[in-house]
PDB file of C-alpha atoms in Angstrom:
ATOM      1  CA  MET A  64     -82.780  24.435 132.260  1.00 78.00           C
ATOM      2  CA  HIS A  65     -79.307  25.696 131.355  1.00 80.00           C
ATOM      3  CA  SER A  66     -80.787  28.004 128.689  1.00 81.00           C
ATOM      4  CA  VAL A  67     -83.219  29.541 131.178  1.00 87.00           C
ATOM      5  CA  LEU A  68     -80.507  30.207 133.771  1.00 88.00           C
ATOM      6  CA  ALA A  69     -78.054  31.518 131.172  1.00 86.00           C
ATOM      7  CA  THR A  70     -80.709  33.788 129.663  1.00 86.00           C
ATOM      8  CA  THR A  71     -81.664  35.200 133.055  1.00 88.00           C
ATOM      9  CA  ALA A  72     -78.008  35.765 133.971  1.00 88.00           C
ATOM     10  CA  VAL A  73     -77.255  37.521 130.668  1.00 86.00           C
ATOM     11  CA  TYR A  74     -80.371  39.698 130.993  1.00 86.00           C
ATOM     12  CA  LEU A  75     -79.420  40.764 134.512  1.00 88.00           C
ATOM     13  CA  GLY A  76     -75.790  41.288 133.493  1.00 86.00           C
ATOM     14  CA  ILE A  77     -76.732  43.564 130.602  1.00 83.00           C
ATOM     15  CA  LEU A  78     -79.183  45.433 132.838  1.00 83.00           C
ATOM     16  CA  VAL A  79     -76.456  46.095 135.417  1.00 83.00           C
ATOM     17  CA  LEU A  80     -73.992  47.209 132.734  1.00 81.00           C
ATOM     18  CA  LEU A  81     -76.512  49.604 131.200  1.00 76.00           C
ATOM     19  CA  ARG A  82     -77.303  51.078 134.624  1.00 75.00           C
ATOM     20  CA  LEU A  83     -73.590  51.528 135.369  1.00 75.00           C
ATOM     21  CA  THR A  84     -72.890  53.281 132.069  1.00 70.00           C
ATOM     22  CA  GLY A  85     -75.389  56.026 132.818  1.00 65.00           C
ATOM     23  CA  LYS A  86     -78.683  57.336 131.546  1.00 62.00           C
ATOM     24  CA  ARG A  87     -77.342  59.025 128.462  1.00 60.00           C
ATOM     25  CA  THR A  88     -76.124  55.731 126.968  1.00 56.00           C
ATOM     26  CA  LEU A  89     -79.412  54.948 125.261  1.00 58.00           C
ATOM     27  CA  ALA A  90     -80.637  58.484 124.703  1.00 62.00           C
ATOM     28  CA  GLN A  91     -78.052  59.366 122.076  1.00 63.00           C
ATOM     29  CA  VAL A  92     -76.993  56.418 119.957  1.00 66.00           C
ATOM     30  CA  SER A  93     -73.958  57.218 117.836  1.00 66.00           C
ATOM     31  CA  THR A  94     -72.426  55.065 115.109  1.00 72.00           C
ATOM     32  CA  LEU A  95     -69.986  53.612 117.628  1.00 70.00           C
ATOM     33  CA  ASP A  96     -72.847  52.846 120.029  1.00 70.00           C
ATOM     34  CA  LEU A  97     -74.713  51.033 117.242  1.00 73.00           C
ATOM     35  CA  ILE A  98     -71.636  48.944 116.432  1.00 78.00           C
ATOM     36  CA  LEU A  99     -71.247  48.106 120.122  1.00 75.00           C
ATOM     37  CA  LEU A 100     -74.933  47.144 120.314  1.00 75.00           C
ATOM     38  CA  LEU A 101     -74.580  44.802 117.344  1.00 78.00           C
ATOM     39  CA  ILE A 102     -71.491  43.156 118.832  1.00 80.00           C
ATOM     40  CA  ILE A 103     -73.199  42.764 122.207  1.00 79.00           C
ATOM     41  CA  SER A 104     -76.244  41.187 120.559  1.00 82.00           C
ATOM     42  CA  GLU A 105     -74.066  38.693 118.673  1.00 81.00           C
ATOM     43  CA  ALA A 106     -72.087  37.808 121.804  1.00 80.00           C
ATOM     44  CA  THR A 107     -75.325  37.459 123.742  1.00 81.00           C
ATOM     45  CA  GLN A 108     -76.802  35.191 121.098  1.00 81.00           C
ATOM     46  CA  GLN A 109     -73.758  32.938 121.221  1.00 77.00           C
ATOM     47  CA  ALA A 110     -73.821  32.847 125.019  1.00 77.00           C
ATOM     48  CA  LEU A 111     -77.521  31.979 125.107  1.00 79.00           C
ATOM     49  CA  ILE A 112     -77.807  29.554 122.212  1.00 77.00           C
ATOM     50  CA  GLY A 113     -74.274  28.142 122.048  1.00 74.00           C
ATOM     51  CA  ASP A 114     -74.104  25.250 119.612  1.00 79.00           C
ATOM     52  CA  ASP A 115     -77.797  24.388 119.924  1.00 76.00           C
ATOM     53  CA  PHE A 116     -79.513  26.176 117.042  1.00 74.00           C
ATOM     54  CA  SER A 117     -82.803  24.335 117.459  1.00 79.00           C
ATOM     55  CA  ILE A 118     -86.117  26.122 117.314  1.00 80.00           C
ATOM     56  CA  THR A 119     -86.921  24.771 120.762  1.00 83.00           C
ATOM     57  CA  THR A 120     -83.855  26.404 122.328  1.00 81.00           C
ATOM     58  CA  ALA A 121     -84.487  29.683 120.486  1.00 80.00           C
ATOM     59  CA  LEU A 122     -88.109  29.766 121.675  1.00 83.00           C
ATOM     60  CA  LEU A 123     -87.043  28.889 125.216  1.00 86.00           C
ATOM     61  CA  VAL A 124     -84.508  31.743 125.245  1.00 85.00           C
ATOM     62  CA  ILE A 125     -87.012  34.218 123.785  1.00 85.00           C
ATOM     63  CA  THR A 126     -89.708  33.141 126.243  1.00 87.00           C
ATOM     64  CA  THR A 127     -87.292  33.449 129.153  1.00 88.00           C
ATOM     65  CA  LEU A 128     -86.220  36.931 128.038  1.00 86.00           C
ATOM     66  CA  MET A 129     -89.832  38.050 127.759  1.00 88.00           C
ATOM     67  CA  PHE A 130     -90.705  36.511 131.137  1.00 90.00           C
ATOM     68  CA  VAL A 131     -87.739  38.141 132.889  1.00 90.00           C
ATOM     69  CA  ASP A 132     -88.531  41.484 131.246  1.00 88.00           C
ATOM     70  CA  ARG A 133     -92.216  41.356 132.228  1.00 90.00           C
ATOM     71  CA  THR A 134     -91.259  40.296 135.763  1.00 91.00           C
ATOM     72  CA  ALA A 135     -88.877  43.262 136.039  1.00 88.00           C
ATOM     73  CA  ASP A 136     -91.633  45.511 134.692  1.00 88.00           C
ATOM     74  CA  TYR A 137     -94.091  44.214 137.288  1.00 91.00           C
ATOM     75  CA  LEU A 138     -91.570  44.581 140.122  1.00 92.00           C
ATOM     76  CA  ARG A 139     -90.828  48.162 139.031  1.00 88.00           C
ATOM     77  CA  TRP A 140     -94.548  48.956 138.997  1.00 90.00           C
ATOM     78  CA  ARG A 141     -95.282  47.236 142.310  1.00 93.00           C
ATOM     79  CA  PHE A 142     -92.257  48.279 144.387  1.00 92.00           C
ATOM     80  CA  ARG A 143     -90.890  51.817 144.193  1.00 89.00           C
ATOM     81  CA  PRO A 144     -87.398  50.891 145.483  1.00 91.00           C
ATOM     82  CA  VAL A 145     -87.048  48.337 142.679  1.00 88.00           C
ATOM     83  CA  ASP A 146     -88.027  51.021 140.178  1.00 86.00           C
ATOM     84  CA  ARG A 147     -85.353  53.330 141.602  1.00 84.00           C
ATOM     85  CA  VAL A 148     -82.707  50.607 141.294  1.00 83.00           C
ATOM     86  CA  LEU A 149     -83.674  49.505 137.784  1.00 81.00           C
ATOM     87  CA  GLN A 150     -84.628  52.866 136.258  1.00 80.00           C
ATOM     88  CA  GLY A 151     -82.909  55.403 138.470  1.00 82.00           C
ATOM     89  CA  ALA A 152     -84.380  58.801 139.249  1.00 86.00           C
ATOM     90  CA  PRO A 153     -84.531  62.051 137.317  1.00 91.00           C
ATOM     91  CA  LEU A 154     -81.593  64.384 138.040  1.00 92.00           C
ATOM     92  CA  VAL A 155     -81.695  68.168 138.093  1.00 95.00           C
ATOM     93  CA  LEU A 156     -78.887  69.433 135.856  1.00 96.00           C
ATOM     94  CA  VAL A 157     -79.711  73.150 135.968  1.00 96.00           C
ATOM     95  CA  ASP A 158     -81.428  74.825 138.898  1.00 96.00           C
ATOM     96  CA  HIS A 159     -82.675  78.377 138.211  1.00 94.00           C
ATOM     97  CA  GLY A 160     -80.039  79.016 135.551  1.00 93.00           C
ATOM     98  CA  LYS A 161     -77.157  77.535 137.550  1.00 96.00           C
ATOM     99  CA  PRO A 162     -75.551  74.243 136.446  1.00 96.00           C
ATOM    100  CA  VAL A 163     -75.448  71.512 139.094  1.00 96.00           C
ATOM    101  CA  ASP A 164     -71.824  70.580 138.466  1.00 95.00           C
ATOM    102  CA  ARG A 165     -71.747  67.324 140.450  1.00 96.00           C
ATOM    103  CA  HIS A 166     -74.688  65.930 138.445  1.00 93.00           C
ATOM    104  CA  LEU A 167     -73.209  67.107 135.141  1.00 93.00           C
ATOM    105  CA  ALA A 168     -69.873  65.478 135.947  1.00 91.00           C
ATOM    106  CA  ALA A 169     -71.436  62.232 137.179  1.00 88.00           C
ATOM    107  CA  GLN A 170     -73.453  61.860 133.964  1.00 87.00           C
ATOM    108  CA  HIS A 171     -70.761  63.216 131.606  1.00 87.00           C
ATOM    109  CA  ILE A 172     -73.037  65.984 130.359  1.00 90.00           C
ATOM    110  CA  THR A 173     -71.811  69.405 129.304  1.00 92.00           C
ATOM    111  CA  VAL A 174     -73.567  72.747 129.463  1.00 94.00           C
ATOM    112  CA  ASP A 175     -73.514  72.661 125.652  1.00 93.00           C
ATOM    113  CA  ASP A 176     -75.585  69.440 125.761  1.00 91.00           C
ATOM    114  CA  ILE A 177     -78.152  71.224 127.904  1.00 93.00           C
ATOM    115  CA  LEU A 178     -78.202  74.306 125.702  1.00 93.00           C
ATOM    116  CA  THR A 179     -78.675  72.114 122.627  1.00 91.00           C
ATOM    117  CA  ALA A 180     -81.689  70.454 124.257  1.00 89.00           C
ATOM    118  CA  ALA A 181     -82.998  73.875 125.317  1.00 92.00           C
ATOM    119  CA  ARG A 182     -82.793  75.241 121.776  1.00 91.00           C
ATOM    120  CA  GLU A 183     -84.317  72.131 120.203  1.00 88.00           C
ATOM    121  CA  ARG A 184     -87.190  71.694 122.634  1.00 83.00           C
ATOM    122  CA  GLN A 185     -88.008  75.178 123.927  1.00 85.00           C
ATOM    123  CA  GLY A 186     -86.304  77.717 121.704  1.00 85.00           C
ATOM    124  CA  VAL A 187     -84.301  78.809 124.734  1.00 88.00           C
ATOM    125  CA  HIS A 188     -80.750  79.934 124.044  1.00 85.00           C
ATOM    126  CA  GLY A 189     -79.145  80.710 127.406  1.00 90.00           C
ATOM    127  CA  LEU A 190     -78.863  79.240 130.881  1.00 93.00           C
ATOM    128  CA  HIS A 191     -80.491  82.374 132.296  1.00 92.00           C
ATOM    129  CA  GLN A 192     -83.705  81.290 130.503  1.00 93.00           C
ATOM    130  CA  ILE A 193     -83.762  77.824 132.080  1.00 94.00           C
ATOM    131  CA  ARG A 194     -85.580  77.349 135.366  1.00 94.00           C
ATOM    132  CA  TYR A 195     -84.773  73.632 135.433  1.00 95.00           C
ATOM    133  CA  ALA A 196     -83.053  71.170 133.143  1.00 95.00           C
ATOM    134  CA  VAL A 197     -83.748  67.591 134.168  1.00 95.00           C
ATOM    135  CA  LEU A 198     -82.076  64.396 133.008  1.00 92.00           C
ATOM    136  CA  GLU A 199     -85.006  61.999 132.774  1.00 89.00           C
ATOM    137  CA  THR A 200     -84.727  58.272 133.457  1.00 83.00           C
ATOM    138  CA  SER A 201     -84.985  57.711 129.701  1.00 79.00           C
ATOM    139  CA  GLY A 202     -81.786  59.705 129.169  1.00 82.00           C
ATOM    140  CA  ALA A 203     -83.562  62.662 127.561  1.00 87.00           C
ATOM    141  CA  ILE A 204     -83.042  66.180 128.888  1.00 91.00           C
ATOM    142  CA  SER A 205     -86.244  68.058 129.751  1.00 92.00           C
ATOM    143  CA  ILE A 206     -86.142  71.829 129.828  1.00 93.00           C
ATOM    144  CA  ILE A 207     -88.436  73.946 131.978  1.00 93.00           C
ATOM    145  CA  PRO A 208     -87.959  77.565 130.890  1.00 93.00           C
ATOM    146  CA  THR A 209     -88.281  80.594 133.115  1.00 90.00           C
ATOM    147  CA  PRO A 210     -91.666  82.315 132.904  1.00 87.00           C
ATOM    148  CA  GLU A 211     -90.090  85.123 130.873  1.00 83.00           C
ATOM    149  CA  ALA A 212     -88.584  82.683 128.352  1.00 75.00           C
ATOM    150  CA  ALA A 213     -91.812  80.701 128.157  1.00 72.00           C
ATOM    151  CA  SER A 214     -93.823  83.800 127.345  1.00 75.00           C
ATOM    152  CA  GLY A 215     -91.305  84.973 124.759  1.00 67.00           C
ATOM    153  CA  ARG A 216     -90.397  88.163 126.652  1.00 46.00           C
ATOM    154  CA  ALA A 217     -86.816  87.093 127.414  1.00 45.00           C
ATOM    155  CA  GLY A 218     -84.007  89.146 125.950  1.00 47.00           C
ATOM    156  CA  ARG A 219     -82.922  87.538 122.700  1.00 48.00           C
ATOM    157  CA  GLY A 220     -79.441  89.034 122.529  1.00 45.00           C
ATOM    158  CA  ARG A 221     -77.963  87.478 125.663  1.00 47.00           C
ATOM    159  CA  CYS A 222     -76.253  84.066 125.724  1.00 46.00           C
ATOM    160  CA  ASP A 223     -74.610  82.345 128.689  1.00 46.00           C
TER     161      ASP A 223
END
C-alpha cells in the first residue's frame, strides 16, 4: 500500500511542479532541461521503489502511475474545471499585432520567440502580420496571420 500512496503523491507533486513552471517548460527541451528530466526520473525512481527492487513492486508502481494518469485523463475529459486546472488554457500573446505584455511576462516569452514561431510556421516576419499569437496548452505558439499576410500580399520589406 505504501508504494501506491507514494506513487500517487509523487505523480501529483510532479504535476503541480510542471504546472507551476509554465507551459513552455515542455515545449522547448534544452540540454539543461534534459539533464534535469533525467535527474528527476532517477530521484522519482528511488522515492517510489526505495530498496525494494522486486518485480512486484515495479509492476505495482507502474500500474499505479498508469491508473493515476488515466484517472486524471478521464477527469479532464469529464469535468471542464479539472481540465483548466491540470492543462491550463490557451493564452493570447499577440492581439492584432500588439504584444500582450502581461501574458508575455507571466510566461517568460519574448517577442523574438513569437517572431521565430511566426517565421517557422507561417512565413510571417513582423508583428504587423500577426492577427493572433496564442500560447497553446501544449506550450507551442500558434500563429494566426493577418489576411494580407496569409494571402502573401503583405509588404516583405517591413519588420517590427
